XYZ file of C-alpha atoms in Angstrom:
605
model
C 48.804 72.763 107.747
C 51.585 75.092 108.825
C 54.847 73.407 109.671
C 57.267 75.163 112.019
C 60.970 74.416 111.682
C 63.327 75.166 114.537
C 67.079 75.420 114.525
C 68.582 73.150 117.137
C 70.998 74.476 119.725
C 73.729 72.333 118.178
C 73.469 74.212 114.866
C 76.353 76.475 115.909
C 78.892 74.270 117.740
C 81.682 76.829 117.145
C 79.733 79.827 118.380
C 81.878 82.455 120.167
C 85.100 80.970 118.765
C 87.522 82.851 116.544
C 90.164 81.342 114.243
C 93.254 82.791 112.581
C 95.044 80.952 109.751
C 98.724 81.288 108.871
C 101.217 79.462 106.664
C 100.725 77.225 103.637
C 97.990 74.597 104.055
C 97.186 71.602 101.871
C 93.535 72.563 102.130
C 92.677 75.878 100.425
C 92.342 78.543 103.075
C 88.912 79.570 101.756
C 87.588 76.037 102.360
C 88.911 76.014 105.931
C 87.338 79.399 106.604
C 84.044 78.166 105.145
C 84.034 75.175 107.501
C 84.463 77.493 110.471
C 81.679 79.823 109.347
C 79.183 77.020 108.673
C 79.706 75.728 112.220
C 78.933 79.144 113.676
C 82.483 80.375 114.208
C 84.305 83.312 112.723
C 87.803 84.069 111.474
C 90.061 87.101 111.334
C 93.312 87.908 109.585
C 95.359 88.822 112.689
C 95.434 87.303 116.201
C 94.014 89.299 119.109
C 92.753 88.738 122.651
C 89.476 87.457 121.187
C 91.213 84.795 119.081
C 90.557 81.241 120.277
C 92.688 79.142 117.910
C 95.610 79.779 115.563
C 95.795 77.222 112.738
C 99.398 76.973 111.509
C 100.340 75.356 108.201
C 103.791 75.008 106.680
C 106.105 78.006 107.179
C 103.742 79.973 109.472
C 104.209 83.700 109.879
C 106.671 84.413 112.720
C 104.834 87.560 113.841
C 101.526 85.704 114.177
C 103.181 82.841 116.053
C 104.897 85.258 118.433
C 101.628 87.109 119.037
C 99.811 83.828 119.714
C 102.456 82.805 122.234
C 102.239 86.192 123.921
C 98.432 86.030 124.229
C 98.306 82.339 125.131
C 96.334 81.335 122.017
C 96.076 77.591 121.356
C 98.001 76.682 118.171
C 96.642 73.831 116.004
C 98.262 72.050 113.091
C 96.203 71.445 109.968
C 95.551 67.806 110.978
C 94.493 68.851 114.488
C 92.200 71.482 112.980
C 90.507 68.924 110.707
C 90.068 66.478 113.611
C 88.629 69.285 115.725
C 86.164 70.257 112.984
C 85.157 66.624 112.493
C 84.508 66.144 116.213
C 82.311 69.251 116.310
C 80.427 68.143 113.194
C 79.416 64.645 114.381
C 75.898 65.611 115.438
C 75.695 68.519 113.040
C 74.247 68.424 109.562
C 76.014 70.902 107.334
C 72.746 72.197 105.911
C 70.649 75.017 107.216
C 66.830 75.233 107.175
C 65.912 78.703 105.987
C 62.097 78.515 105.810
C 60.355 79.301 109.084
C 56.946 78.233 107.879
C 55.237 77.022 104.731
C 52.103 75.144 103.796
C 51.768 71.461 102.944
C 48.791 69.171 102.974
C 49.920 65.946 104.625
C 53.542 65.211 103.969
C 56.737 66.404 105.555
C 58.502 68.581 102.996
C 61.144 66.827 100.937
C 64.687 68.078 101.282
C 66.340 68.464 97.940
C 69.872 67.146 98.356
C 72.568 68.155 95.915
C 73.739 64.515 95.739
C 70.234 63.405 94.718
C 70.150 66.074 92.042
C 73.483 64.879 90.670
C 72.146 61.328 90.634
C 69.034 62.307 88.697
C 71.068 64.450 86.292
C 73.381 61.548 85.550
C 70.498 59.082 85.140
C 68.431 61.209 82.804
C 71.046 63.362 81.061
C 70.602 61.559 77.703
C 66.815 61.825 77.692
C 64.817 64.287 75.689
C 64.165 67.642 77.371
C 60.423 67.050 77.544
C 60.761 63.569 79.019
C 63.286 64.870 81.529
C 60.853 67.604 82.583
C 57.983 65.101 82.984
C 60.119 62.875 85.209
C 61.093 65.800 87.418
C 57.453 66.885 87.669
C 56.490 63.393 88.858
C 59.260 63.174 91.439
C 58.711 66.706 92.795
C 54.944 66.893 92.968
C 55.076 69.204 95.938
C 55.845 72.651 94.543
C 57.114 73.808 97.930
C 60.130 71.515 97.669
C 61.950 73.884 95.330
C 60.974 77.520 95.526
C 60.794 79.352 92.221
C 60.624 83.037 93.007
C 59.125 85.509 90.545
C 59.342 88.400 92.993
C 61.389 91.485 92.397
C 64.926 91.504 93.809
C 65.176 92.199 97.523
C 67.607 95.013 96.812
C 64.784 96.839 94.988
C 61.908 95.574 97.104
C 63.484 96.778 100.347
C 65.199 99.881 98.997
C 64.982 102.570 101.721
C 61.873 104.713 101.354
C 62.775 107.273 104.011
C 65.743 108.773 105.809
C 65.202 106.501 108.817
C 65.683 103.367 106.681
C 69.105 104.451 105.418
C 71.986 102.425 106.844
C 74.865 104.567 108.070
C 76.207 107.856 106.666
C 73.399 109.879 108.271
C 75.676 112.896 108.637
C 76.464 112.775 104.908
C 72.733 112.671 104.147
C 72.111 115.761 106.288
C 74.858 117.654 104.440
C 73.301 116.603 101.123
C 69.892 117.936 102.184
C 71.457 121.244 103.247
C 73.103 121.489 99.826
C 69.790 120.966 98.022
C 68.187 123.604 100.225
C 70.790 126.111 99.057
C 72.655 126.433 102.350
C 76.065 126.107 100.664
C 77.870 128.127 97.999
C 78.410 125.131 95.711
C 76.423 124.465 92.547
C 77.062 120.715 92.602
C 77.875 117.937 95.041
C 80.108 114.892 94.460
C 79.018 111.680 96.221
C 81.748 109.040 96.243
C 82.131 105.669 97.925
C 82.175 101.918 97.431
C 79.362 100.209 95.488
C 76.257 99.373 97.490
C 76.661 101.929 100.312
C 73.535 103.897 99.303
C 74.819 106.860 97.271
C 72.074 106.867 94.618
C 69.371 106.054 97.166
C 70.508 108.922 99.383
C 70.396 111.281 96.390
C 66.790 110.360 95.578
C 65.640 110.509 99.208
C 67.273 113.912 99.680
C 65.579 115.196 96.514
C 62.263 113.808 97.752
C 62.678 115.518 101.121
C 63.339 118.837 99.343
C 60.429 118.344 96.881
C 62.701 118.284 93.829
C 62.060 116.407 90.584
C 65.011 114.211 89.571
C 66.546 114.132 86.101
C 68.952 111.181 85.990
C 71.676 110.197 83.537
C 73.546 106.982 84.330
C 76.103 104.720 82.657
C 73.510 103.313 80.224
C 73.104 106.746 78.615
C 75.438 108.228 76.026
C 77.051 111.142 77.860
C 79.553 112.642 75.458
C 79.826 116.371 74.820
C 77.226 116.408 72.049
C 74.618 114.454 74.001
C 75.079 116.563 77.134
C 74.599 119.691 75.031
C 71.503 118.224 73.446
C 69.750 116.651 76.442
C 70.869 118.374 79.618
C 71.243 122.022 78.709
C 67.679 122.255 77.413
C 66.348 120.853 80.690
C 68.459 123.239 82.730
C 67.005 126.278 80.978
C 63.299 125.417 80.903
C 62.702 127.340 84.135
C 64.272 129.636 86.709
C 64.710 128.516 90.302
C 64.371 132.065 91.552
C 60.898 132.569 90.095
C 57.638 131.977 91.935
C 55.509 131.146 88.925
C 54.645 127.657 90.153
C 57.088 125.744 87.955
C 58.480 122.524 89.419
C 61.987 122.585 90.824
C 64.471 120.047 89.492
C 67.777 118.436 90.393
C 70.155 116.779 87.936
C 71.634 113.422 89.036
C 74.697 112.267 87.087
C 75.289 108.686 88.245
C 78.557 106.776 87.721
C 80.467 109.719 86.286
C 83.711 107.755 86.630
C 82.331 105.725 83.718
C 82.173 108.857 81.563
C 85.884 108.665 80.753
C 84.965 106.695 77.610
C 82.460 109.369 76.522
C 84.479 111.844 74.472
C 84.437 115.276 76.084
C 81.745 114.283 78.582
C 83.515 115.158 81.834
C 84.833 118.423 80.443
C 81.368 119.432 79.306
C 79.956 118.454 82.704
C 82.431 120.848 84.324
C 81.198 123.655 82.052
C 77.576 122.855 82.925
C 78.350 122.896 86.656
C 79.915 126.354 86.426
C 76.916 127.863 84.620
C 74.044 125.784 86.014
C 71.122 127.374 87.845
C 69.830 124.128 89.375
C 71.612 121.792 91.837
C 73.609 118.926 90.313
C 74.429 115.666 92.126
C 77.404 113.742 90.714
C 77.947 110.149 91.884
C 81.069 108.016 91.426
C 82.770 104.951 92.892
C 86.421 105.716 92.122
C 87.133 109.058 93.804
C 90.868 108.725 93.096
C 90.366 108.867 89.321
C 92.401 111.776 87.951
C 89.586 112.868 85.632
C 87.140 113.147 88.545
C 89.252 115.859 90.160
C 88.106 118.397 87.579
C 84.512 117.939 88.753
C 85.516 117.741 92.433
C 87.156 121.180 92.315
C 83.762 122.825 91.740
C 81.680 120.519 93.949
C 80.907 119.842 97.586
C 82.902 116.664 98.295
C 80.911 114.100 100.333
C 82.522 110.688 100.815
C 80.380 107.732 101.916
C 82.000 105.327 104.351
C 81.795 101.559 103.978
C 78.995 99.880 105.893
C 79.899 97.948 109.035
C 78.572 94.484 109.812
C 76.727 95.623 112.931
C 74.868 98.207 110.810
C 73.928 95.700 108.130
C 72.964 92.824 110.433
C 69.895 94.508 111.925
C 68.497 95.473 108.518
C 69.133 92.000 107.068
C 67.435 90.323 110.044
C 64.390 92.541 109.532
C 64.196 91.645 105.828
C 64.588 87.910 106.518
C 61.818 88.129 109.105
C 59.480 89.754 106.588
C 60.302 86.989 104.094
C 59.799 84.250 106.738
C 63.391 83.072 106.400
C 65.894 82.080 109.056
C 69.598 82.363 108.263
C 72.321 82.149 110.889
C 74.316 85.272 111.677
C 77.520 83.428 110.775
C 76.224 82.890 107.227
C 75.187 86.549 106.975
C 78.662 87.527 108.155
C 80.294 85.333 105.505
C 78.146 86.887 102.756
C 78.963 90.344 104.152
C 82.699 89.638 104.042
C 82.458 88.272 100.500
C 80.527 91.375 99.420
C 82.871 93.803 101.207
C 79.943 95.765 102.615
C 77.961 95.982 99.351
C 74.358 95.942 100.620
C 72.928 95.307 97.168
C 75.166 92.274 96.715
C 74.366 90.941 100.201
C 70.600 91.017 99.644
C 70.817 89.503 96.165
C 73.008 86.616 97.356
C 70.785 85.897 100.365
C 67.747 85.880 98.087
C 69.410 83.312 95.824
C 70.407 81.156 98.794
C 66.897 81.300 100.230
C 65.307 79.919 97.044
C 65.840 76.486 98.626
C 64.541 75.254 101.959
C 68.020 74.166 102.963
C 71.441 75.685 102.367
C 74.620 73.642 102.249
C 78.103 74.997 102.762
C 78.966 74.026 99.176
C 76.101 76.175 97.878
C 77.232 79.175 99.920
C 80.803 78.717 98.742
C 79.597 78.483 95.121
C 77.176 81.421 95.182
C 79.305 83.774 97.295
C 81.796 84.458 94.568
C 82.178 88.054 93.501
C 84.958 89.468 91.359
C 85.901 92.954 92.487
C 87.678 95.407 90.240
C 90.846 96.231 92.149
C 93.131 99.086 91.284
C 96.689 98.437 90.196
C 98.160 99.364 93.599
C 96.034 96.703 95.344
C 97.091 94.132 92.756
C 100.754 95.025 93.212
C 100.502 94.768 97.003
C 98.678 91.445 96.661
C 101.179 89.814 94.311
C 104.102 90.648 96.636
C 102.390 88.822 99.508
C 103.220 85.234 100.356
C 101.024 83.170 98.051
C 101.100 80.012 96.021
C 102.230 80.244 92.410
C 98.769 79.713 90.937
C 97.342 82.413 93.236
C 99.922 84.918 92.008
C 99.178 83.951 88.417
C 95.503 84.713 89.104
C 96.509 88.173 90.316
C 98.564 88.640 87.138
C 95.566 87.842 84.928
C 93.432 90.491 86.649
C 95.497 93.057 84.741
C 98.172 91.320 82.693
C 99.298 94.575 81.066
C 100.030 96.615 84.192
C 100.974 94.042 86.842
C 104.373 93.223 85.226
C 105.143 96.953 84.951
C 104.340 97.493 88.640
C 106.467 94.489 89.637
C 109.366 95.821 87.555
C 109.062 99.223 89.244
C 108.917 97.937 92.836
C 110.738 94.580 93.061
C 113.965 96.197 94.333
C 112.057 97.460 97.403
C 112.128 93.944 98.858
C 114.836 92.649 101.177
C 116.779 90.943 98.407
C 120.320 89.633 98.504
C 122.470 90.609 95.525
C 122.150 87.086 94.111
C 118.347 87.312 94.398
C 118.420 90.672 92.610
C 120.278 89.010 89.735
C 117.728 86.183 89.553
C 114.755 88.582 89.631
C 116.297 90.883 87.012
C 117.059 87.964 84.694
C 113.512 86.702 85.180
C 112.055 90.074 84.132
C 114.304 90.000 81.054
C 113.064 86.513 80.160
C 109.503 87.777 80.640
C 110.172 90.593 78.174
C 111.395 88.061 75.603
C 108.216 86.001 76.074
C 106.105 89.177 75.814
C 107.669 89.951 72.412
C 106.725 86.460 71.226
C 103.162 86.845 72.539
C 102.658 90.175 70.772
C 104.646 89.120 67.716
C 103.275 88.218 64.280
C 102.107 84.762 65.445
C 100.258 86.059 68.560
C 101.352 83.211 70.862
C 98.867 83.894 73.679
C 99.306 80.352 74.927
C 102.544 81.543 76.538
C 100.691 83.921 78.878
C 101.240 81.616 81.847
C 104.986 81.525 81.139
C 105.020 85.312 80.878
C 103.143 85.552 84.189
C 105.749 83.409 85.950
C 108.844 85.211 84.651
C 107.502 88.786 84.710
C 105.450 88.754 87.918
C 105.621 85.588 90.037
C 109.366 85.008 90.407
C 110.402 88.685 90.934
C 107.723 89.090 93.648
C 109.075 86.300 95.835
C 109.857 88.596 98.794
C 107.456 91.068 100.477
C 107.859 94.813 99.991
C 109.183 97.033 102.772
C 108.596 100.432 101.136
C 105.754 102.386 99.598
C 104.503 101.176 96.217
C 105.267 103.551 93.340
C 103.447 103.753 90.038
C 105.370 102.506 87.022
C 107.562 105.120 85.341
C 107.557 103.125 82.126
C 104.386 104.745 80.788
C 105.709 108.279 81.145
C 109.133 107.397 79.759
C 107.631 105.458 76.863
C 105.337 108.377 76.018
C 108.319 110.735 76.074
C 110.298 108.374 73.855
C 107.514 108.165 71.270
C 107.115 111.948 71.311
C 110.851 112.414 70.700
C 110.818 109.883 67.868
C 107.882 111.683 66.276
C 109.574 115.085 66.542
C 112.845 113.661 65.229
C 111.121 112.135 62.207
C 109.238 115.378 61.487
C 112.434 117.433 61.501
C 114.210 114.780 59.416
C 111.489 114.886 56.735
C 111.309 118.691 56.700
C 115.035 119.178 56.036
C 115.942 115.987 54.205
C 117.686 117.923 51.368
C 120.257 119.493 53.705
C 121.868 116.404 55.266
C 122.524 112.700 54.872
C 119.508 110.501 54.151
C 120.236 108.095 57.016
C 118.037 108.749 60.056
C 120.573 107.308 62.520
C 123.454 109.450 61.261
C 121.133 112.451 61.304
C 120.382 111.899 64.985
C 124.023 111.235 65.920
C 125.867 113.804 63.807
C 123.908 116.263 61.629
C 121.444 117.398 64.290
C 124.220 117.874 66.840
C 126.153 120.142 64.436
C 123.385 122.617 63.598
C 122.057 122.597 67.192
C 125.480 123.687 68.490
C 125.698 126.420 65.834
C 122.207 127.631 66.705
C 122.891 127.817 70.460
C 126.318 129.449 69.990
C 124.815 132.189 67.821
C 122.146 132.906 70.465
C 124.729 133.240 73.234
C 126.861 135.492 70.958
C 123.699 137.506 70.172
C 123.995 136.723 66.446
C 120.234 136.337 66.073
C 120.187 136.826 62.281
C 122.535 133.857 61.893
C 120.089 131.709 63.924
C 117.271 132.534 61.527
C 119.618 131.922 58.588
C 120.335 128.372 59.847
C 116.595 127.657 59.961
C 116.102 129.079 56.464
C 119.038 127.238 54.861
C 117.981 123.879 56.281
C 114.336 124.345 55.274
C 112.989 123.464 58.713
C 110.712 125.219 61.206
C 111.713 126.987 64.399
C 109.662 124.399 66.348
C 111.709 121.635 64.717
C 115.073 122.943 65.866
C 113.721 123.579 69.393
C 112.466 119.977 69.571
C 115.830 118.639 68.379
C 117.667 120.739 70.981
C 115.390 119.273 73.669
C 116.240 115.753 72.473
C 120.000 116.293 72.116
C 120.416 118.400 75.265
C 118.396 117.413 78.329
C 118.157 121.014 79.491
C 116.718 122.197 76.187
C 116.373 125.979 75.922
C 115.856 126.537 79.657
C 119.285 128.143 80.135
C 118.985 130.346 77.039
C 118.318 134.017 77.905
C 114.710 135.064 77.397
C 115.865 138.117 75.444
C 117.617 135.917 72.879
C 114.630 133.590 72.411
C 112.170 136.463 71.974
C 114.443 138.224 69.472
C 114.853 135.088 67.359
C 111.094 134.543 67.439
C 110.440 138.101 66.273
C 112.905 137.794 63.372
C 111.535 134.356 62.449
C 107.992 135.708 62.086
C 109.258 138.254 59.547
C 110.775 135.478 57.430
C 108.963 134.912 54.113
C 109.597 131.701 52.191
C 107.903 128.898 50.283
C 108.171 125.463 51.932
C 107.765 122.128 50.112
C 105.447 120.782 52.818
C 102.202 121.801 54.494
C 102.462 123.667 57.789
C 99.420 123.387 60.042
C 98.788 126.392 62.224
C 97.639 124.799 65.480
C 97.631 128.035 67.444
C 94.347 129.828 67.765
C 94.177 133.387 66.501
C 93.833 135.801 69.391
C 90.298 137.105 69.755
C 88.761 134.377 67.594
C 85.602 132.860 69.111
C 84.911 129.206 68.682
C 81.432 128.377 67.401
C 80.785 125.970 70.282
C 81.797 128.569 72.884
C 79.552 131.137 71.200
C 76.671 128.683 71.308
C 77.313 128.006 75.008
C 77.336 131.731 75.697
C 73.942 132.129 74.057
C 72.463 129.152 75.881
C 73.560 130.305 79.322
C 72.885 133.984 78.789
C 70.690 135.250 81.604
């Protein structure tokens, strides 16, 4: 017979209530938020006129408290909040029935309780696998008690099949269709946005609407320069879009191009293909701010997908749950939506996992709804300077333990620090550097990572920032330092017969002497003497220019152009035999590279 299950009116005792949490609580804030959601309530980060309760822990935020007082919001302590939740949960079972109907012969379906499962696991954990399976088969004779789904994922099963089924970004879709119909002057389009907003689906639906055959290359394909030459260019030249000979029209879809940064020469080759292509190209990426994406964006129509809103997602999710004969409260859908940050694919996959059982507990939702998002370094820096517990800041550090300390070092002085606090933070960063040297030393003491996290990131980020976050200058300065060391060593090895063998004395004394002579001769227009210095020391003109740039910050910027050109002309006439190999890195004017010649032949119309 068919059994109907109904959700009682008391299943959402906190319906139409909104909570805001502030301060340090003994209970993890995520657990408190989960309790509110499972009782039908919702929570926000800031108080507003719709806020019902403000839960204040130790050291609550003064701005939130002032706002609550201004709006007349009831303030609860953590103990009052727990008592309030307990009173609302007396006649409420913290488990939700998700099946609307299912078949069973005579018996009421058995609810599988997590506590019972733990009991059985403990009782039979030492038994043989086969015996354990037989026992479970005897105890769960009714196969409807635990649903084992062999269906395809909901994210694929309910993928939009038409324009009307797309959620949001309809204007972007219309612009994409106009591009494929040739109503713009661009040869390619760049679709960017957060994961799960429908970029790839929109590309396929637009191609279908324009009767175009899709050729797709995604992150699973090797997309370096050689492979793009081999696979894509042949496809692009098998036909002509302008002809009417009945050949099918195609569109190239390059998915996840921000993942092509590891494919050597891939993005550069894609830019060349876009310039010379005769078919439309759709490029898709998540990280629009990536510096390497800008090269493609300069030649493409830039369409940016907006994040999906909860009101847009809710209707579609309700429709899917109805088709699957499932019933999940809106508060649970909202919690999954917030955990997924608007990722529709993630939302459907998580709901499908939760609906494998007839009942859902809050612990199961809290366990399943865990998603690790890749955050950029600016988000991590902003997060670690917020008021958090030590272990929470250490977690932020481990998301990118190489860059987070550098960002903290660059921005920690932008906090409202007293001079004594500046001293403490600066000393802490110094201690962190000492620990970092031990970690990356010969013994590789990675067990000290937690200590490094505390000194380099946690302690210096004790106060919130009050200015814009800047990217770390260390990388640029370190690159410049290594370049200068390399140039200094090259010049030292080229002219080692002309000065003292000590590298330090060469940098401090010898190089300064001949650099001053060289510059003085240029200003006095004694250009032959400049070339004579280069010849006597057995070095190259590039060497002495690099040394001048190291010794004098201005380099040769203030030297008259006439003097530099004259010295260059005389230097080229110099004929000598050097005791080392000189690589000519400059390309001879007029010389055609074999790859460029091949490209010219391939794209010749």
